[in-house]
């Protein structure tokens, strides 16, 4: 899923990863609010 080839889109890839992680965090919090660390 992740492009580890590094074809000149590192920054965009990082942005996508953080965006994906953000969505996952929202889903987890919305699903049960079991996040013990709280929002970043």
PDB file of N, CA and C in Angstrom:
ATOM      1  N   UNK A   1       0.838  -1.197   0.000  1.00  0.00           N
ATOM      2  CA  UNK A   1       0.000   0.000   0.000  1.00  0.00           C
ATOM      3  C   UNK A   1       0.877   1.254   0.000  1.00  0.00           C
ATOM      4  N   UNK A   2       1.916   1.244   0.829  1.00  0.00           N
ATOM      5  CA  UNK A   2       2.804   2.396   0.891  1.00  0.00           C
ATOM      6  C   UNK A   2       3.876   2.293  -0.182  1.00  0.00           C
ATOM      7  N   UNK A   3       4.200   3.429  -0.792  1.00  0.00           N
ATOM      8  CA  UNK A   3       5.225   3.453  -1.827  1.00  0.00           C
ATOM      9  C   UNK A   3       6.576   3.682  -1.177  1.00  0.00           C
ATOM     10  N   UNK A   4       7.354   2.613  -1.034  1.00  0.00           N
ATOM     11  CA  UNK A   4       8.653   2.710  -0.376  1.00  0.00           C
ATOM     12  C   UNK A   4       9.770   2.886  -1.400  1.00  0.00           C
ATOM     13  N   UNK A   5       9.397   3.019  -2.671  1.00  0.00           N
ATOM     14  CA  UNK A   5      10.401   3.177  -3.714  1.00  0.00           C
ATOM     15  C   UNK A   5      11.006   4.571  -3.675  1.00  0.00           C
ATOM     16  N   UNK A   6      10.265   5.535  -3.149  1.00  0.00           N
ATOM     17  CA  UNK A   6      10.781   6.893  -3.054  1.00  0.00           C
ATOM     18  C   UNK A   6      10.971   7.516  -4.416  1.00  0.00           C
ATOM     19  N   UNK A   7       9.901   7.547  -5.200  1.00  0.00           N
ATOM     20  CA  UNK A   7      10.001   8.083  -6.560  1.00  0.00           C
ATOM     21  C   UNK A   7       9.749   9.595  -6.577  1.00  0.00           C
ATOM     22  N   UNK A   8      10.300  10.290  -5.598  1.00  0.00           N
ATOM     23  CA  UNK A   8      10.191  11.742  -5.587  1.00  0.00           C
ATOM     24  C   UNK A   8       8.916  12.250  -4.944  1.00  0.00           C
ATOM     25  N   UNK A   9       8.159  11.388  -4.293  1.00  0.00           N
ATOM     26  CA  UNK A   9       6.913  11.823  -3.666  1.00  0.00           C
ATOM     27  C   UNK A   9       6.935  11.585  -2.172  1.00  0.00           C
ATOM     28  N   UNK A  10       8.112  11.754  -1.572  1.00  0.00           N
ATOM     29  CA  UNK A  10       8.253  11.468  -0.142  1.00  0.00           C
ATOM     30  C   UNK A  10       7.323  12.334   0.699  1.00  0.00           C
ATOM     31  N   UNK A  11       7.323  13.646   0.420  1.00  0.00           N
ATOM     32  CA  UNK A  11       6.500  14.551   1.223  1.00  0.00           C
ATOM     33  C   UNK A  11       5.022  14.215   1.064  1.00  0.00           C
ATOM     34  N   UNK A  12       4.615  13.938  -0.169  1.00  0.00           N
ATOM     35  CA  UNK A  12       3.213  13.601  -0.403  1.00  0.00           C
ATOM     36  C   UNK A  12       2.869  12.289   0.297  1.00  0.00           C
ATOM     37  N   UNK A  13       3.801  11.332   0.246  1.00  0.00           N
ATOM     38  CA  UNK A  13       3.575  10.049   0.896  1.00  0.00           C
ATOM     39  C   UNK A  13       3.417  10.243   2.393  1.00  0.00           C
ATOM     40  N   UNK A  14       4.290  11.054   2.990  1.00  0.00           N
ATOM     41  CA  UNK A  14       4.190  11.320   4.426  1.00  0.00           C
ATOM     42  C   UNK A  14       2.855  11.966   4.744  1.00  0.00           C
ATOM     43  N   UNK A  15       2.435  12.909   3.911  1.00  0.00           N
ATOM     44  CA  UNK A  15       1.152  13.572   4.125  1.00  0.00           C
ATOM     45  C   UNK A  15       0.020  12.555   4.078  1.00  0.00           C
ATOM     46  N   UNK A  16       0.098  11.624   3.123  1.00  0.00           N
ATOM     47  CA  UNK A  16      -0.943  10.602   3.008  1.00  0.00           C
ATOM     48  C   UNK A  16      -0.940   9.694   4.228  1.00  0.00           C
ATOM     49  N   UNK A  17       0.258   9.336   4.702  1.00  0.00           N
ATOM     50  CA  UNK A  17       0.364   8.467   5.876  1.00  0.00           C
ATOM     51  C   UNK A  17      -0.244   9.144   7.091  1.00  0.00           C
ATOM     52  N   UNK A  18       0.116  10.407   7.301  1.00  0.00           N
ATOM     53  CA  UNK A  18      -0.419  11.121   8.459  1.00  0.00           C
ATOM     54  C   UNK A  18      -1.925  11.312   8.325  1.00  0.00           C
ATOM     55  N   UNK A  19      -2.390  11.578   7.096  1.00  0.00           N
ATOM     56  CA  UNK A  19      -3.818  11.745   6.868  1.00  0.00           C
ATOM     57  C   UNK A  19      -4.546  10.441   7.171  1.00  0.00           C
ATOM     58  N   UNK A  20      -3.973   9.315   6.698  1.00  0.00           N
ATOM     59  CA  UNK A  20      -4.565   7.999   6.950  1.00  0.00           C
ATOM     60  C   UNK A  20      -4.588   7.709   8.443  1.00  0.00           C
ATOM     61  N   UNK A  21      -3.464   7.999   9.108  1.00  0.00           N
ATOM     62  CA  UNK A  21      -3.377   7.767  10.550  1.00  0.00           C
ATOM     63  C   UNK A  21      -4.407   8.618  11.281  1.00  0.00           C
ATOM     64  N   UNK A  22      -4.605   9.834  10.813  1.00  0.00           N
ATOM     65  CA  UNK A  22      -5.591  10.713  11.432  1.00  0.00           C
ATOM     66  C   UNK A  22      -6.992  10.141  11.301  1.00  0.00           C
ATOM     67  N   UNK A  23      -7.308   9.601  10.124  1.00  0.00           N
ATOM     68  CA  UNK A  23      -8.624   9.002   9.927  1.00  0.00           C
ATOM     69  C   UNK A  23      -8.794   7.787  10.829  1.00  0.00           C
ATOM     70  N   UNK A  24      -7.753   6.973  10.939  1.00  0.00           N
ATOM     71  CA  UNK A  24      -7.815   5.785  11.791  1.00  0.00           C
ATOM     72  C   UNK A  24      -8.052   6.201  13.234  1.00  0.00           C
ATOM     73  N   UNK A  25      -7.342   7.248  13.679  1.00  0.00           N
ATOM     74  CA  UNK A  25      -7.495   7.733  15.047  1.00  0.00           C
ATOM     75  C   UNK A  25      -8.924   8.200  15.271  1.00  0.00           C
ATOM     76  N   UNK A  26      -9.486   8.931  14.313  1.00  0.00           N
ATOM     77  CA  UNK A  26     -10.861   9.406  14.434  1.00  0.00           C
ATOM     78  C   UNK A  26     -11.825   8.235  14.505  1.00  0.00           C
ATOM     79  N   UNK A  27     -11.577   7.219  13.686  1.00  0.00           N
ATOM     80  CA  UNK A  27     -12.453   6.043  13.677  1.00  0.00           C
ATOM     81  C   UNK A  27     -12.406   5.340  15.030  1.00  0.00           C
ATOM     82  N   UNK A  28     -11.195   5.177  15.567  1.00  0.00           N
ATOM     83  CA  UNK A  28     -11.059   4.505  16.859  1.00  0.00           C
ATOM     84  C   UNK A  28     -11.754   5.302  17.954  1.00  0.00           C
ATOM     85  N   UNK A  29     -11.526   6.613  17.975  1.00  0.00           N
ATOM     86  CA  UNK A  29     -12.141   7.459  18.999  1.00  0.00           C
ATOM     87  C   UNK A  29     -13.657   7.445  18.851  1.00  0.00           C
ATOM     88  N   UNK A  30     -14.124   7.505  17.606  1.00  0.00           N
ATOM     89  CA  UNK A  30     -15.566   7.516  17.367  1.00  0.00           C
ATOM     90  C   UNK A  30     -16.185   6.162  17.711  1.00  0.00           C
ATOM     91  N   UNK A  31     -15.451   5.100  17.428  1.00  0.00           N
ATOM     92  CA  UNK A  31     -15.983   3.760  17.639  1.00  0.00           C
ATOM     93  C   UNK A  31     -16.146   3.438  19.115  1.00  0.00           C
ATOM     94  N   UNK A  32     -15.189   3.852  19.942  1.00  0.00           N
ATOM     95  CA  UNK A  32     -15.305   3.494  21.352  1.00  0.00           C
ATOM     96  C   UNK A  32     -14.716   4.516  22.298  1.00  0.00           C
ATOM     97  N   UNK A  33     -13.953   5.461  21.771  1.00  0.00           N
ATOM     98  CA  UNK A  33     -13.330   6.451  22.640  1.00  0.00           C
ATOM     99  C   UNK A  33     -12.394   5.795  23.636  1.00  0.00           C
ATOM    100  N   UNK A  34     -11.642   4.785  23.162  1.00  0.00           N
ATOM    101  CA  UNK A  34     -10.777   4.027  24.071  1.00  0.00           C
ATOM    102  C   UNK A  34      -9.354   4.574  24.061  1.00  0.00           C
ATOM    103  N   UNK A  35      -9.162   5.730  23.414  1.00  0.00           N
ATOM    104  CA  UNK A  35      -7.824   6.314  23.339  1.00  0.00           C
ATOM    105  C   UNK A  35      -7.403   6.803  24.715  1.00  0.00           C
ATOM    106  N   UNK A  36      -6.371   6.185  25.268  1.00  0.00           N
ATOM    107  CA  UNK A  36      -5.931   6.538  26.619  1.00  0.00           C
ATOM    108  C   UNK A  36      -4.975   7.726  26.602  1.00  0.00           C
ATOM    109  N   UNK A  37      -4.433   8.044  25.430  1.00  0.00           N
ATOM    110  CA  UNK A  37      -3.469   9.135  25.340  1.00  0.00           C
ATOM    111  C   UNK A  37      -4.160  10.456  25.046  1.00  0.00           C
ATOM    112  N   UNK A  38      -5.382  10.392  24.555  1.00  0.00           N
ATOM    113  CA  UNK A  38      -6.114  11.607  24.233  1.00  0.00           C
ATOM    114  C   UNK A  38      -5.659  12.176  22.907  1.00  0.00           C
ATOM    115  N   UNK A  39      -6.265  13.268  22.497  1.00  0.00           N
ATOM    116  CA  UNK A  39      -5.905  13.889  21.221  1.00  0.00           C
ATOM    117  C   UNK A  39      -4.489  14.436  21.254  1.00  0.00           C
ATOM    118  N   UNK A  40      -3.830  14.469  20.091  1.00  0.00           N
ATOM    119  CA  UNK A  40      -2.436  14.937  20.016  1.00  0.00           C
ATOM    120  C   UNK A  40      -2.326  16.421  20.319  1.00  0.00           C
TER     121      UNK A  40
END
